[in-house]
Amino acid sequence: DAGITQSPRHKVTETGTPVTLRCHQTENHRYMYWYRQDPGHGLRLIHYSYGVKDTDKGEVSDGYSVSRSKTEDFLLTLESATSSQTSVYFCASHPPGASGYGYTFGSGTRLTVV
Amino acid sequence: DQQVKQNSPSLSVQEGRISILNCDYTNSMFDYFLWYKKYPAEGPTFLISISSIKDKNEDGRFTVFLNKSAKHLSLHIVPSQPGDSAVYFCAASVTNFGNEKLTFGTGTRLTIIP
C-alpha cells in the first residue's frame, strides 16, 4: 500500500510534445512537491503545493507547470518537452509541521525526451 | 549556488567498519537537517534528522552530528552492513508555517565491501 504512486514509471517522448506526469497520494498530506534528479545536481525542486489549488515555483520551474485540483493528486506538465528535461522526476508529500520527519517520496518517473 | 554540498561523490567502506558521510551548508537559516537513503529505481527514504538546536542525534546504527559554527554535518553508520550500500542525500530546510521545502545535496554513493 504505497503512500505515493507516480505514473507513468517510464516515458519516452519527442521534443516539443506536452507531457503530464501524475502523482497520487493516499496520506491526506497537505504539502506536495515535484523534484527532478540529475547527476551532479542531486534533487532540485520544480514546483510545490501547499493545498488544493495553491501552488508555487521552486528553483527550476521554467518549462513546467503544475495543478492540484484534489488533495490526493498533483500533476506536473512539461508544456513543450526539451532534451534538457530528460530526468528522473520524484513526487513527495508531508503533513504540516513535519520538520525532522521528512517527506514520503514516490518511486519516480524516468522521462526521456528524444 | 549550491546551498547544501556533499563533496564526496562516492565512498567505499569495509563491512563492519564505520562509514562517515559529510555535508556542508551555506545558509545559516536552515533549522532542520535530514539524511535520505536511495536505492536504484526507488524513491529516497528518510533516514535520520537533526534540529539546529542539537548537535547529535542517534538512531540505532545511525548517528548524525551537527557543527553549526562550521556549517557542517556528518552521518556515521556503525557497523556498516552490505544493505547500507546506496546513495545518501543530505538535505536541509527552513521551517515556514508547516511548509518544509527541502534543499538537497548532490549525494554520496556508499559501497560496503563484504
Coordinates of N, CA and C in Angstrom, one line a residue:
Chain A
D1 N 0.8 -1.2 0.0 CA 0.0 0.0 0.0 C 0.9 1.2 0.0
A2 N 1.4 1.6 -1.2 CA 2.3 2.7 -1.4 C 1.5 4.0 -1.0
G3 N 2.2 4.9 -0.2 CA 1.6 6.2 0.2 C 1.5 7.1 -1.0
I4 N 2.5 7.0 -1.9 CA 2.5 7.9 -3.1 C 2.8 7.0 -4.3
T5 N 1.9 7.2 -5.3 CA 2.1 6.5 -6.6 C 2.3 7.5 -7.7
Q6 N 3.4 7.2 -8.5 CA 3.6 8.1 -9.6 C 3.4 7.3 -10.9
S7 N 2.8 8.0 -11.9 CA 2.6 7.4 -13.2 C 2.8 8.4 -14.3
P8 N 3.4 7.9 -15.5 CA 3.9 6.5 -15.6 C 5.3 6.3 -14.9
R9 N 5.8 5.1 -14.9 CA 7.1 4.9 -14.3 C 8.2 5.2 -15.3
H10 N 7.9 5.0 -16.6 CA 8.9 5.3 -17.6 C 8.1 5.9 -18.8
K11 N 8.8 6.9 -19.4 CA 8.1 7.5 -20.6 C 9.2 8.0 -21.5
V12 N 9.0 7.8 -22.8 CA 9.9 8.4 -23.9 C 9.0 9.2 -24.7
T13 N 9.4 10.5 -24.9 CA 8.6 11.4 -25.7 C 9.5 12.2 -26.6
E14 N 8.8 12.8 -27.6 CA 9.6 13.6 -28.6 C 9.7 15.1 -28.2
T15 N 10.7 15.7 -28.6 CA 10.9 17.1 -28.3 C 9.7 17.9 -28.9
G16 N 9.2 18.8 -28.1 CA 8.1 19.7 -28.5 C 6.8 19.2 -28.1
T17 N 6.7 18.0 -27.6 CA 5.3 17.5 -27.2 C 5.1 17.8 -25.7
P18 N 3.8 18.0 -25.4 CA 3.5 18.2 -24.0 C 3.4 16.8 -23.3
V19 N 3.8 16.9 -22.0 CA 3.8 15.6 -21.2 C 3.3 15.9 -19.8
T20 N 2.5 15.0 -19.3 CA 1.9 15.2 -17.9 C 2.3 14.0 -17.1
L21 N 2.9 14.3 -16.0 CA 3.3 13.2 -15.0 C 2.3 13.3 -13.8
R22 N 1.9 12.2 -13.3 CA 0.9 12.2 -12.3 C 1.4 11.7 -10.9
C23 N 0.9 12.3 -9.9 CA 1.3 11.9 -8.5 C 0.0 11.7 -7.7
H24 N -0.2 10.6 -7.1 CA -1.3 10.3 -6.3 C -0.9 9.9 -4.9
Q25 N -1.4 10.5 -3.9 CA -1.1 10.1 -2.5 C -2.3 9.8 -1.7
T26 N -2.1 8.8 -0.8 CA -3.3 8.4 0.0 C -3.1 8.7 1.4
E27 N -2.1 9.6 1.7 CA -1.8 10.0 3.1 C -2.6 11.2 3.6
N28 N -3.3 11.8 2.7 CA -4.1 13.1 3.0 C -3.1 14.2 3.5
H29 N -1.9 14.2 2.9 CA -0.9 15.2 3.2 C -1.3 16.5 2.5
R30 N -1.1 17.6 3.2 CA -1.4 18.9 2.6 C -0.3 19.4 1.6
Y31 N 0.9 19.1 1.9 CA 2.0 19.6 1.1 C 2.5 18.6 0.1
M32 N 2.7 19.0 -1.1 CA 3.2 18.1 -2.1 C 4.2 18.8 -3.0
Y33 N 5.2 18.0 -3.5 CA 6.4 18.6 -4.2 C 6.7 17.8 -5.4
W34 N 7.3 18.4 -6.4 CA 7.9 17.8 -7.5 C 9.4 18.1 -7.6
Y35 N 10.2 17.1 -7.6 CA 11.6 17.3 -7.7 C 12.1 16.6 -9.0
R36 N 13.3 17.0 -9.5 CA 13.9 16.2 -10.5 C 15.3 15.9 -10.0
Q37 N 15.8 14.7 -10.4 CA 17.1 14.2 -10.0 C 18.0 14.1 -11.2
D38 N 19.1 14.7 -11.2 CA 20.1 14.7 -12.3 C 21.5 14.5 -11.7
P39 N 22.3 13.7 -12.4 CA 23.7 13.5 -12.0 C 24.4 14.9 -11.7
G40 N 25.1 14.9 -10.6 CA 25.8 16.1 -10.2 C 25.0 17.3 -9.7
H41 N 23.7 17.1 -9.6 CA 22.8 18.1 -9.1 C 21.9 17.6 -7.9
G42 N 21.9 16.4 -7.6 CA 21.0 15.9 -6.6 C 19.6 16.1 -7.0
L43 N 18.7 16.4 -6.0 CA 17.3 16.6 -6.3 C 17.0 18.1 -6.2
R44 N 16.4 18.6 -7.2 CA 16.1 20.1 -7.3 C 14.6 20.2 -7.4
L45 N 14.1 21.2 -6.6 CA 12.6 21.5 -6.5 C 12.1 22.2 -7.8
I46 N 11.1 21.6 -8.3 CA 10.4 22.2 -9.5 C 9.3 23.1 -9.1
H47 N 8.3 22.5 -8.5 CA 7.1 23.2 -8.0 C 6.6 22.5 -6.7
Y48 N 5.8 23.2 -6.0 CA 5.2 22.6 -4.8 C 3.8 23.1 -4.6
S49 N 3.1 22.4 -3.7 CA 1.7 22.8 -3.4 C 1.5 22.8 -1.9
Y50 N 0.8 23.8 -1.4 CA 0.5 23.8 0.0 C -1.0 23.7 0.2
G51 N -1.7 23.2 -0.7 CA -3.1 23.0 -0.6 C -3.8 22.9 -2.0
V52 N -5.0 22.5 -2.0 CA -5.7 22.4 -3.2 C -5.8 23.8 -3.9
K53 N -5.4 23.8 -5.2 CA -5.3 25.0 -6.0 C -4.2 26.0 -5.5
D54 N -3.4 25.7 -4.5 CA -2.4 26.5 -4.1 C -1.0 26.0 -4.4
T55 N -0.3 26.6 -5.4 CA 1.0 26.1 -5.8 C 2.0 27.2 -5.9
D56 N 3.2 26.9 -6.0 CA 4.3 27.9 -6.1 C 5.5 27.3 -6.8
K57 N 6.4 28.2 -7.3 CA 7.5 27.7 -8.0 C 8.7 27.3 -7.1
G58 N 9.5 26.4 -7.6 CA 10.7 26.0 -7.0 C 11.9 26.6 -7.7
E59 N 13.0 26.1 -7.6 CA 14.2 26.7 -8.2 C 14.4 26.4 -9.6
V60 N 13.8 25.3 -10.2 CA 13.9 25.0 -11.6 C 12.6 24.9 -12.3
S61 N 11.8 25.9 -12.2 CA 10.4 25.8 -12.6 C 10.2 26.1 -14.1
D62 N 11.1 26.7 -14.8 CA 11.0 27.1 -16.2 C 10.6 25.9 -17.0
G63 N 9.6 26.0 -17.8 CA 9.2 25.0 -18.7 C 8.2 24.0 -18.1
Y64 N 7.9 24.2 -16.9 CA 7.0 23.3 -16.1 C 5.8 24.0 -15.6
S65 N 4.6 23.3 -15.5 CA 3.5 23.9 -14.8 C 2.9 22.7 -13.9
V66 N 2.1 23.1 -12.9 CA 1.5 22.1 -12.1 C 0.1 22.4 -11.8
S67 N -0.7 21.4 -11.4 CA -2.1 21.7 -11.0 C -2.4 20.7 -9.9
R68 N -3.3 21.2 -9.0 CA -3.7 20.4 -7.9 C -5.2 20.7 -7.6
S69 N -6.0 19.8 -8.2 CA -7.5 20.0 -8.0 C -8.1 19.2 -6.9
K70 N -7.3 18.2 -6.4 CA -7.8 17.5 -5.2 C -6.6 17.3 -4.3
T71 N -6.8 17.1 -3.0 CA -5.7 16.9 -2.1 C -4.8 15.7 -2.5
E72 N -5.3 14.7 -3.1 CA -4.5 13.5 -3.3 C -3.8 13.5 -4.7
D73 N -4.1 14.5 -5.6 CA -3.5 14.4 -6.9 C -2.7 15.7 -7.2
F74 N -1.5 15.5 -7.7 CA -0.6 16.7 -8.1 C 0.0 16.3 -9.4
L75 N -0.3 17.1 -10.4 CA 0.1 16.9 -11.8 C 1.2 17.8 -12.2
L76 N 2.2 17.3 -12.9 CA 3.3 18.1 -13.4 C 3.3 18.0 -14.9
T77 N 3.2 19.2 -15.6 CA 3.1 19.2 -17.0 C 4.4 19.9 -17.6
L78 N 5.0 19.2 -18.6 CA 6.0 19.8 -19.4 C 5.3 20.4 -20.6
E79 N 5.3 21.7 -20.7 CA 4.5 22.3 -21.7 C 4.9 22.0 -23.2
S80 N 6.2 21.9 -23.4 CA 6.8 21.6 -24.6 C 8.2 20.9 -24.3
A81 N 8.2 19.6 -24.3 CA 9.4 18.9 -23.8 C 10.6 19.2 -24.5
T82 N 11.7 19.4 -23.8 CA 13.1 19.6 -24.4 C 14.0 18.5 -23.9
S83 N 15.1 18.3 -24.6 CA 16.1 17.3 -24.2 C 16.6 17.5 -22.8
S84 N 16.7 18.8 -22.4 CA 17.2 19.2 -21.1 C 16.3 18.7 -19.9
Q85 N 15.1 18.3 -20.3 CA 14.1 17.9 -19.3 C 14.1 16.3 -19.2
T86 N 15.0 15.7 -19.9 CA 15.3 14.3 -19.6 C 15.8 14.1 -18.2
S87 N 15.1 13.4 -17.4 CA 15.5 13.3 -16.0 C 14.7 12.2 -15.3
V88 N 14.9 12.1 -14.0 CA 14.0 11.2 -13.2 C 13.3 12.2 -12.3
Y89 N 12.0 12.1 -12.3 CA 11.1 13.0 -11.5 C 10.5 12.3 -10.3
F90 N 10.6 13.0 -9.2 CA 10.1 12.4 -7.9 C 9.0 13.4 -7.4
C91 N 7.9 12.7 -6.9 CA 6.9 13.4 -6.2 C 7.1 13.1 -4.7
A92 N 6.7 14.1 -3.9 CA 6.9 13.9 -2.4 C 5.7 14.6 -1.7
S93 N 5.5 14.2 -0.5 CA 4.4 14.9 0.3 C 4.8 14.8 1.8
H94 N 4.2 15.7 2.6 CA 4.3 15.6 4.0 C 3.1 16.3 4.6
P95 N 2.8 16.0 5.9 CA 1.7 16.8 6.6 C 2.3 18.0 7.1
P96 N 1.5 19.0 7.6 CA 2.1 20.2 8.2 C 2.9 19.9 9.4
G97 N 4.0 20.7 9.6 CA 4.8 20.6 10.7 C 5.6 19.3 10.8
A98 N 6.0 18.8 9.7 CA 6.7 17.5 9.6 C 8.2 17.7 9.8
S99 N 8.7 18.9 10.2 CA 10.1 19.1 10.4 C 10.8 18.0 11.1
G100 N 11.8 17.5 10.5 CA 12.6 16.4 11.1 C 12.1 15.0 10.8
Y101 N 10.9 14.9 10.3 CA 10.3 13.6 9.9 C 10.4 13.3 8.5
G102 N 10.7 14.3 7.7 CA 10.9 14.0 6.3 C 9.7 13.8 5.4
Y103 N 10.0 13.7 4.2 CA 8.9 13.5 3.2 C 8.7 12.0 3.0
T104 N 7.5 11.8 2.3 CA 7.3 10.5 1.7 C 7.5 10.7 0.2
F105 N 8.3 9.9 -0.4 CA 8.6 10.0 -1.8 C 7.9 8.9 -2.6
G106 N 7.6 9.2 -3.8 CA 7.2 8.2 -4.8 C 8.4 7.5 -5.4
S107 N 8.1 6.5 -6.2 CA 9.2 5.7 -6.8 C 9.9 6.4 -8.0
G108 N 9.3 7.4 -8.5 CA 9.9 8.2 -9.6 C 9.4 7.8 -10.9
T109 N 9.5 8.8 -11.8 CA 9.2 8.6 -13.2 C 10.4 9.0 -14.0
R110 N 10.9 8.0 -14.8 CA 12.1 8.3 -15.7 C 11.6 8.7 -17.0
L111 N 11.9 10.0 -17.4 CA 11.4 10.6 -18.6 C 12.6 10.8 -19.5
T112 N 12.4 10.4 -20.8 CA 13.5 10.6 -21.8 C 12.8 11.4 -22.9
V113 N 13.4 12.5 -23.3 CA 13.0 13.4 -24.4 C 14.0 13.2 -25.5
V114 N 13.4 12.7 -26.6 CA 14.3 12.4 -27.8 C 14.0 13.4 -28.9
Chain B
D1 N 24.1 28.4 -7.2 CA 24.6 28.5 -5.9 C 24.1 27.3 -5.0
Q2 N 25.1 26.4 -4.8 CA 24.7 25.1 -4.1 C 24.7 25.4 -2.6
Q3 N 23.5 25.4 -2.0 CA 23.5 25.8 -0.5 C 23.8 24.6 0.3
V4 N 23.7 23.4 -0.2 CA 24.0 22.1 0.5 C 25.0 21.3 -0.4
K5 N 26.1 21.0 0.2 CA 27.2 20.4 -0.6 C 27.6 19.1 0.0
Q6 N 27.7 18.1 -0.9 CA 28.3 16.8 -0.5 C 29.5 16.7 -1.4
N7 N 30.7 16.9 -0.9 CA 31.9 16.9 -1.8 C 32.5 15.6 -2.2
S8 N 32.0 14.5 -1.5 CA 32.5 13.2 -1.9 C 31.4 12.5 -2.7
P9 N 31.6 12.3 -4.0 CA 30.6 11.6 -4.8 C 30.5 10.1 -4.5
S10 N 31.6 9.5 -3.9 CA 31.5 8.1 -3.6 C 32.4 7.8 -2.4
L11 N 32.1 6.7 -1.8 CA 32.8 6.2 -0.6 C 32.7 4.7 -0.5
S12 N 33.8 4.1 -0.3 CA 33.8 2.6 -0.1 C 34.3 2.3 1.3
V13 N 33.6 1.4 1.9 CA 33.9 1.0 3.3 C 33.8 -0.5 3.5
Q14 N 34.7 -1.0 4.3 CA 34.7 -2.4 4.6 C 33.5 -2.7 5.5
E15 N 32.8 -3.9 5.3 CA 31.8 -4.3 6.1 C 32.2 -4.4 7.6
G16 N 31.4 -3.9 8.5 CA 31.7 -3.9 9.9 C 32.4 -2.6 10.4
R17 N 33.0 -1.9 9.5 CA 33.7 -0.6 9.9 C 32.7 0.5 9.9
I18 N 33.2 1.7 10.3 CA 32.4 2.9 10.3 C 32.4 3.6 9.0
S19 N 31.2 4.0 8.6 CA 31.0 4.9 7.4 C 30.7 6.3 7.9
I20 N 31.4 7.2 7.3 CA 31.2 8.6 7.7 C 30.9 9.4 6.4
L21 N 29.7 10.0 6.3 CA 29.4 10.8 5.2 C 29.2 12.2 5.6
N22 N 29.8 13.1 4.8 CA 29.9 14.5 5.2 C 29.0 15.4 4.3
C23 N 28.6 16.6 4.9 CA 27.8 17.5 4.2 C 28.1 18.9 4.7
D24 N 28.2 19.9 3.9 CA 28.4 21.3 4.3 C 27.2 22.1 3.7
Y25 N 26.9 23.2 4.5 CA 25.9 24.1 4.0 C 26.3 25.5 4.2
T26 N 25.6 26.4 3.5 CA 26.0 27.8 3.5 C 24.9 28.7 4.1
N27 N 23.6 28.2 4.1 CA 22.5 29.0 4.6 C 22.3 28.9 6.1
S28 N 22.6 29.9 6.8 CA 22.5 29.9 8.3 C 21.1 29.9 8.8
M29 N 20.1 30.0 7.9 CA 18.7 30.0 8.3 C 18.2 28.6 8.4
F30 N 18.9 27.6 7.8 CA 18.4 26.2 7.9 C 18.3 25.8 9.4
D31 N 17.1 25.2 9.7 CA 16.9 24.8 11.1 C 16.6 23.3 11.2
Y32 N 16.5 22.6 10.1 CA 16.5 21.1 10.2 C 17.3 20.6 9.1
F33 N 18.0 19.5 9.5 CA 18.9 18.8 8.6 C 18.5 17.3 8.6
L34 N 18.5 16.7 7.4 CA 18.0 15.4 7.2 C 18.9 14.6 6.3
W35 N 18.9 13.3 6.5 CA 19.6 12.4 5.6 C 18.6 11.4 5.0
Y36 N 18.7 11.2 3.7 CA 17.9 10.3 2.9 C 18.8 9.2 2.3
K37 N 18.2 8.1 2.2 CA 18.9 6.9 1.6 C 18.1 6.6 0.3
K38 N 18.9 6.3 -0.8 CA 18.2 6.0 -2.0 C 18.8 4.7 -2.7
Y39 N 17.9 3.8 -2.9 CA 18.3 2.6 -3.7 C 18.0 2.8 -5.2
P40 N 18.6 2.2 -6.1 CA 18.3 2.3 -7.6 C 16.8 2.0 -7.8
A41 N 16.2 2.8 -8.7 CA 14.8 2.6 -9.1 C 13.8 2.8 -8.0
E42 N 14.2 3.4 -6.9 CA 13.3 3.7 -5.8 C 13.4 5.1 -5.5
G43 N 12.3 5.6 -4.7 CA 12.4 7.0 -4.2 C 13.3 7.0 -3.0
P44 N 13.8 8.2 -2.7 CA 14.6 8.4 -1.4 C 13.7 8.0 -0.2
T45 N 14.3 7.5 0.8 CA 13.6 7.2 2.1 C 14.3 8.0 3.2
F46 N 13.5 8.5 4.1 CA 14.0 9.3 5.2 C 14.8 8.3 6.2
L47 N 16.0 8.8 6.6 CA 16.8 8.0 7.5 C 16.9 8.6 8.9
I48 N 17.3 9.8 9.0 CA 17.5 10.4 10.3 C 17.6 11.9 10.1
S49 N 17.2 12.7 11.2 CA 17.3 14.1 11.1 C 17.8 14.7 12.4
I50 N 18.1 16.0 12.3 CA 18.6 16.7 13.5 C 18.1 18.2 13.4
S51 N 17.7 18.7 14.5 CA 17.3 20.1 14.6 C 18.5 20.9 14.9
S52 N 18.5 22.2 14.4 CA 19.7 23.0 14.6 C 20.0 23.4 16.1
I53 N 19.0 23.0 17.0 CA 19.3 23.3 18.4 C 20.1 22.2 19.1
K54 N 20.3 21.1 18.3 CA 21.0 19.9 18.8 C 22.4 19.8 18.1
D55 N 23.3 19.0 18.7 CA 24.5 18.7 18.0 C 24.7 17.2 17.7
K56 N 23.7 16.4 18.1 CA 23.8 15.0 17.9 C 22.5 14.4 18.0
N57 N 22.2 13.4 17.1 CA 21.0 12.6 17.2 C 21.4 11.2 16.7
E58 N 20.9 10.2 17.5 CA 21.2 8.9 17.3 C 20.0 8.0 17.1
D59 N 20.1 7.0 16.2 CA 19.0 6.1 15.9 C 19.6 4.8 15.5
G60 N 19.8 3.9 16.5 CA 20.4 2.6 16.2 C 21.8 2.7 15.7
R61 N 22.1 2.2 14.5 CA 23.4 2.3 13.9 C 23.8 3.6 13.3
F62 N 22.8 4.5 13.3 CA 23.0 5.8 12.6 C 23.0 7.0 13.6
T63 N 24.0 7.8 13.4 CA 24.2 9.0 14.2 C 24.5 10.2 13.3
V64 N 23.8 11.3 13.6 CA 24.1 12.5 12.8 C 24.7 13.5 13.8
F65 N 25.7 14.2 13.4 CA 26.4 15.2 14.1 C 26.3 16.5 13.4
L66 N 26.0 17.6 14.1 CA 25.9 18.9 13.5 C 26.8 19.9 14.2
N67 N 27.6 20.5 13.4 CA 28.6 21.6 13.9 C 28.1 22.9 13.2
K68 N 27.4 23.6 14.0 CA 26.8 24.9 13.4 C 27.8 25.9 13.1
S69 N 28.8 26.0 13.9 CA 29.9 27.0 13.7 C 30.6 26.8 12.4
A70 N 30.8 25.5 12.0 CA 31.5 25.1 10.8 C 30.5 24.9 9.7
K71 N 29.2 25.0 9.9 CA 28.1 24.7 8.9 C 28.4 23.3 8.3
H72 N 28.5 22.4 9.2 CA 28.9 21.0 8.7 C 28.1 20.0 9.5
L73 N 27.6 19.0 8.7 CA 27.0 17.8 9.4 C 27.6 16.5 8.8
S74 N 27.5 15.5 9.6 CA 28.0 14.2 9.2 C 27.1 13.1 9.6
L75 N 27.1 12.0 8.9 CA 26.3 10.8 9.2 C 27.3 9.7 9.4
H76 N 27.2 9.1 10.6 CA 28.0 7.9 11.0 C 27.2 6.7 11.0
I77 N 27.7 5.7 10.3 CA 27.0 4.4 10.3 C 27.9 3.3 10.9
V78 N 27.5 2.8 12.0 CA 28.4 1.8 12.7 C 27.5 0.6 13.3
P79 N 27.8 -0.6 13.0 CA 28.8 -1.0 11.9 C 28.1 -1.0 10.6
S80 N 28.9 -0.8 9.6 CA 28.4 -0.8 8.2 C 28.0 -2.2 7.7
Q81 N 26.9 -2.3 7.0 CA 26.4 -3.6 6.5 C 26.2 -3.5 5.0
P82 N 26.2 -4.6 4.3 CA 26.0 -4.6 2.9 C 24.8 -3.9 2.4
G83 N 23.7 -4.0 3.2 CA 22.4 -3.4 2.9 C 22.5 -1.8 2.9
D84 N 23.6 -1.3 3.5 CA 23.8 0.1 3.6 C 24.3 0.7 2.2
S85 N 24.6 -0.1 1.3 CA 25.1 0.3 0.0 C 24.0 1.0 -0.7
A86 N 24.1 2.3 -0.9 CA 23.1 3.2 -1.5 C 23.6 4.5 -1.8
V87 N 22.8 5.4 -2.3 CA 23.2 6.8 -2.4 C 22.5 7.5 -1.2
Y88 N 23.3 8.4 -0.6 CA 22.9 9.1 0.6 C 22.8 10.6 0.2
F89 N 21.7 11.2 0.5 CA 21.5 12.6 0.3 C 21.3 13.3 1.6
C90 N 22.1 14.4 1.7 CA 21.9 15.3 2.8 C 20.9 16.4 2.4
A91 N 20.0 16.8 3.3 CA 19.0 17.8 2.9 C 18.8 18.8 4.1
A92 N 18.4 20.0 3.8 CA 18.2 21.0 4.9 C 16.9 21.8 4.6
S93 N 16.3 22.3 5.6 CA 15.0 23.0 5.4 C 15.0 24.2 6.4
V94 N 14.2 25.2 6.0 CA 13.8 26.3 6.9 C 12.4 26.2 7.2
T95 N 12.1 26.1 8.5 CA 10.7 26.0 8.9 C 9.9 27.2 8.5
N96 N 8.8 26.9 7.9 CA 8.0 28.1 7.3 C 6.5 27.7 7.4
F97 N 5.9 27.9 8.6 CA 4.5 27.7 8.8 C 4.0 26.3 8.4
G98 N 4.9 25.3 8.6 CA 4.5 23.9 8.3 C 5.0 23.5 6.9
N99 N 5.4 24.4 6.1 CA 5.9 24.1 4.8 C 7.4 23.8 4.9
E100 N 7.8 22.6 4.5 CA 9.2 22.2 4.7 C 9.9 22.0 3.3
K101 N 10.1 23.0 2.6 CA 10.9 22.8 1.3 C 12.3 22.4 1.7
L102 N 12.7 21.3 1.1 CA 14.0 20.7 1.3 C 15.0 21.1 0.2
T103 N 16.2 21.5 0.6 CA 17.3 21.7 -0.3 C 18.2 20.5 -0.2
F104 N 18.5 19.9 -1.3 CA 19.3 18.6 -1.2 C 20.7 18.9 -1.7
G105 N 21.6 18.0 -1.2 CA 22.9 18.0 -1.7 C 23.0 17.0 -2.9
T106 N 24.1 16.9 -3.5 CA 24.3 16.1 -4.7 C 24.4 14.6 -4.5
G107 N 24.5 14.2 -3.3 CA 24.5 12.8 -3.0 C 25.9 12.1 -2.9
T108 N 26.1 11.1 -2.1 CA 27.3 10.3 -2.0 C 26.9 8.9 -2.1
R109 N 27.5 8.2 -3.1 CA 27.3 6.8 -3.3 C 28.2 6.0 -2.3
L110 N 27.5 5.3 -1.4 CA 28.3 4.5 -0.4 C 28.2 3.0 -0.8
T111 N 29.4 2.4 -0.9 CA 29.5 1.0 -1.2 C 30.2 0.3 -0.1
I112 N 29.5 -0.7 0.5 CA 30.0 -1.5 1.6 C 30.6 -2.8 1.0
I113 N 31.9 -3.0 1.3 CA 32.6 -4.1 0.7 C 32.6 -5.3 1.7
P114 N 32.0 -6.4 1.2 CA 31.9 -7.6 2.2 C 33.2 -8.1 2.6

